[in-house]
CSV table of C-alpha atoms and ligand atoms in Angstrom, one decimal:
chain,number,residue,atom,x,y,z
A,1,UNK,CA,0.0,0.0,0.0
A,2,UNK,CA,1.3,3.5,-0.8
A,3,UNK,CA,1.2,6.0,1.9
A,4,UNK,CA,-1.7,8.4,1.8
A,5,UNK,CA,0.8,11.2,1.3
A,6,UNK,CA,2.1,9.4,-1.9
A,7,UNK,CA,-1.4,9.4,-3.4
A,8,UNK,CA,-2.0,13.0,-2.4
A,9,UNK,CA,1.4,13.8,-4.1
A,10,UNK,CA,0.2,12.1,-7.3
A,11,UNK,CA,-2.9,14.3,-7.3
A,12,UNK,CA,-1.0,17.5,-6.6
A,13,UNK,CA,1.6,16.7,-9.3
A,14,UNK,CA,-1.2,16.4,-11.8
A,15,UNK,CA,-2.6,19.8,-10.5
A,16,UNK,CA,-5.7,18.1,-9.1
A,17,UNK,CA,-7.2,19.0,-5.7
A,18,UNK,CA,-7.0,16.3,-3.1
A,19,UNK,CA,-10.6,15.2,-2.4
A,20,UNK,CA,-12.0,12.3,-0.4
A,21,UNK,CA,-13.6,10.6,-3.5
A,22,UNK,CA,-10.3,11.0,-5.5
A,23,UNK,CA,-8.3,9.5,-2.6
A,24,UNK,CA,-10.8,6.7,-2.2
A,25,UNK,CA,-10.7,5.8,-5.9
A,26,UNK,CA,-6.9,5.9,-6.0
A,27,UNK,CA,-6.7,3.7,-3.0
A,28,UNK,CA,-9.2,1.2,-4.4
A,29,UNK,CA,-7.6,0.9,-7.8
A,30,UNK,CA,-4.1,0.7,-6.3
A,31,UNK,CA,-5.1,-2.3,-4.2
A,32,UNK,CA,-7.1,-3.9,-7.0
A,33,UNK,CA,-5.6,-3.3,-10.4
A,34,UNK,CA,-7.7,-4.0,-13.5
A,35,UNK,CA,-10.9,-3.4,-11.5
A,36,UNK,CA,-14.2,-2.5,-13.2
A,37,UNK,CA,-16.3,0.5,-12.4
A,38,UNK,CA,-18.9,-1.3,-10.3
A,39,UNK,CA,-16.3,-3.0,-8.1
A,40,UNK,CA,-14.5,0.4,-7.7
A,41,UNK,CA,-17.8,1.9,-6.5
A,42,UNK,CA,-18.3,-0.9,-4.0
A,43,UNK,CA,-14.7,-0.5,-2.7
A,44,UNK,CA,-15.0,3.2,-2.4
A,45,UNK,CA,-18.3,2.9,-0.5
A,46,UNK,CA,-16.6,0.6,2.0
A,47,UNK,CA,-14.3,3.4,2.8
A,48,UNK,CA,-16.8,6.3,2.5
A,49,UNK,CA,-20.5,5.5,2.2
A,50,UNK,CA,-21.3,9.1,1.2
A,51,UNK,CA,-19.7,8.9,-2.3
A,52,UNK,CA,-22.2,8.7,-5.1
A,53,UNK,CA,-21.9,6.6,-8.3
A,54,UNK,CA,-21.7,9.8,-10.3
A,55,UNK,CA,-18.9,11.1,-8.1
A,56,UNK,CA,-16.9,7.9,-8.8
A,57,UNK,CA,-17.5,8.2,-12.6
A,58,UNK,CA,-16.4,11.9,-12.4
A,59,UNK,CA,-13.2,10.9,-10.5
A,60,UNK,CA,-12.4,8.1,-13.0
A,61,UNK,CA,-12.8,10.5,-15.8
A,62,UNK,CA,-10.6,13.2,-14.2
A,63,UNK,CA,-7.9,10.7,-13.2
A,64,UNK,CA,-7.7,9.1,-16.7
A,65,UNK,CA,-7.7,12.6,-18.3
A,66,UNK,CA,-4.8,13.7,-16.1
A,67,UNK,CA,-2.9,10.5,-17.0
A,68,UNK,CA,-2.8,9.1,-13.5
A,69,UNK,CA,-5.0,6.2,-14.4
A,70,UNK,CA,-5.3,4.0,-17.4
A,71,UNK,CA,-8.5,2.6,-18.8
A,72,UNK,CA,-8.5,-0.7,-20.6
A,73,UNK,CA,-11.4,-2.5,-22.2
A,74,UNK,CA,-10.7,-5.9,-23.6
A,75,UNK,CA,-13.1,-7.2,-26.2
A,76,UNK,CA,-16.4,-8.2,-24.7
A,77,UNK,CA,-15.4,-6.9,-21.3
A,78,UNK,CA,-16.4,-3.8,-19.2
A,79,UNK,CA,-13.9,-1.0,-18.8
A,80,UNK,CA,-11.2,-1.7,-16.2
A,81,UNK,CA,-8.8,0.7,-14.5
A,82,UNK,CA,-5.2,0.6,-13.3
A,83,UNK,CA,-2.6,3.0,-11.9
A,84,UNK,CA,0.3,1.5,-14.0
A,85,UNK,CA,0.5,4.1,-16.7
A,86,UNK,CA,3.0,5.1,-19.3
A,87,UNK,CA,5.1,1.9,-19.7
A,88,UNK,CA,3.2,0.5,-22.7
A,89,UNK,CA,2.5,-2.8,-20.9
A,90,UNK,CA,0.0,-5.2,-22.4
A,91,UNK,CA,-2.6,-7.6,-20.9
A,92,UNK,CA,-3.4,-11.2,-20.8
A,93,UNK,CA,-7.1,-11.9,-20.4
A,94,UNK,CA,-8.8,-15.2,-19.6
A,95,UNK,CA,-11.5,-16.1,-22.2
A,96,UNK,CA,-13.5,-17.9,-19.6
A,97,UNK,CA,-13.6,-15.7,-16.4
A,98,UNK,CA,-12.1,-12.4,-17.6
A,99,UNK,CA,-9.1,-12.5,-15.1
A,100,UNK,CA,-6.6,-10.0,-16.3
A,101,UNK,CA,-2.8,-9.7,-15.7
A,102,UNK,CA,0.0,-7.4,-16.9
A,103,UNK,CA,2.5,-8.5,-19.5
A,104,UNK,CA,5.5,-6.3,-20.1
A,105,UNK,CA,5.8,-4.7,-23.4
A,106,UNK,CA,7.5,-7.2,-25.8
A,107,UNK,CA,10.3,-4.8,-26.9
A,108,UNK,CA,10.1,-2.2,-24.1
A,109,UNK,CA,8.7,0.8,-26.0
A,110,UNK,CA,5.7,1.7,-28.0
A,111,UNK,CA,4.5,0.9,-30.6
A,112,UNK,CA,6.0,-2.5,-29.7
A,113,UNK,CA,4.7,-4.2,-32.9
A,114,UNK,CA,5.8,-2.8,-36.2
A,115,UNK,CA,3.0,-2.7,-38.7
A,116,UNK,CA,3.7,-4.6,-41.9
A,117,UNK,CA,2.2,-1.6,-43.8
A,118,UNK,CA,1.6,1.7,-42.1
A,119,UNK,CA,-0.7,3.2,-44.8
A,120,UNK,CA,1.1,6.5,-44.3
A,121,UNK,CA,0.0,6.8,-40.7
A,122,UNK,CA,2.4,7.8,-38.0
A,123,UNK,CA,1.9,4.9,-35.6
A,124,UNK,CA,2.7,5.5,-32.0
A,125,UNK,CA,0.9,2.6,-30.2
A,126,UNK,CA,-0.1,-1.0,-30.7
A,127,UNK,CA,-2.6,-2.3,-28.2
A,128,UNK,CA,-2.0,-6.0,-27.7
A,129,UNK,CA,-4.3,-8.3,-25.7
A,130,UNK,CA,-3.1,-11.9,-25.2
A,131,UNK,CA,-6.1,-14.3,-24.9
A,132,UNK,CA,-6.1,-17.7,-23.2
A,133,UNK,CA,-7.2,-19.6,-20.1
A,134,UNK,CA,-6.1,-18.6,-16.6
A,135,UNK,CA,-4.6,-21.3,-14.4
A,136,UNK,CA,-7.9,-21.7,-12.4
A,137,UNK,CA,-10.0,-22.1,-15.6
A,138,UNK,CA,-7.4,-24.3,-17.2
A,139,UNK,CA,-7.4,-26.7,-14.2
A,140,UNK,CA,-11.2,-26.8,-14.0
A,141,UNK,CA,-11.6,-27.5,-17.7
A,142,UNK,CA,-9.0,-30.2,-17.4
A,143,UNK,CA,-11.3,-32.0,-15.0
A,144,UNK,CA,-13.8,-32.5,-17.8
A,145,UNK,CA,-16.3,-29.8,-16.9
A,146,UNK,CA,-16.3,-28.4,-20.4
B,1,ZN,ZN1,-10.2,-17.8,-16.0
B,2,ZN,ZN1,-2.2,-3.5,-16.5
């Protein structure tokens, strides 16, 4: 867990006021990377029951806009949020249960994958999602449940 003062420092560096909803969202997403909006709302309300859904949406929007938080949305999944930003890491997602984990960028810098044909575009990012079965789902399907 980061110190409260570290999270406050992140907000101040991004020129955002330190507010209770912002602190609660940062704390929740730090403790639970790749968490979806509804789970964040539940976690925030465990800390501070007075925070509305709309306040959490507003905070997520502000933190993503300020570059403090990254929003990912794998195909067929709801949006998920994390505090690991700016390192061009990728994700591995379980097809069965949606479990998500970080995978370091294959070459260490964006765009990571070089397009065979760039169509004249100046490409600065390639978003890679690795799909498969997580260890839990792999072992349960191995028992013949699928
Ligand atoms: Zn799974
Ligand atoms: Zn991640």
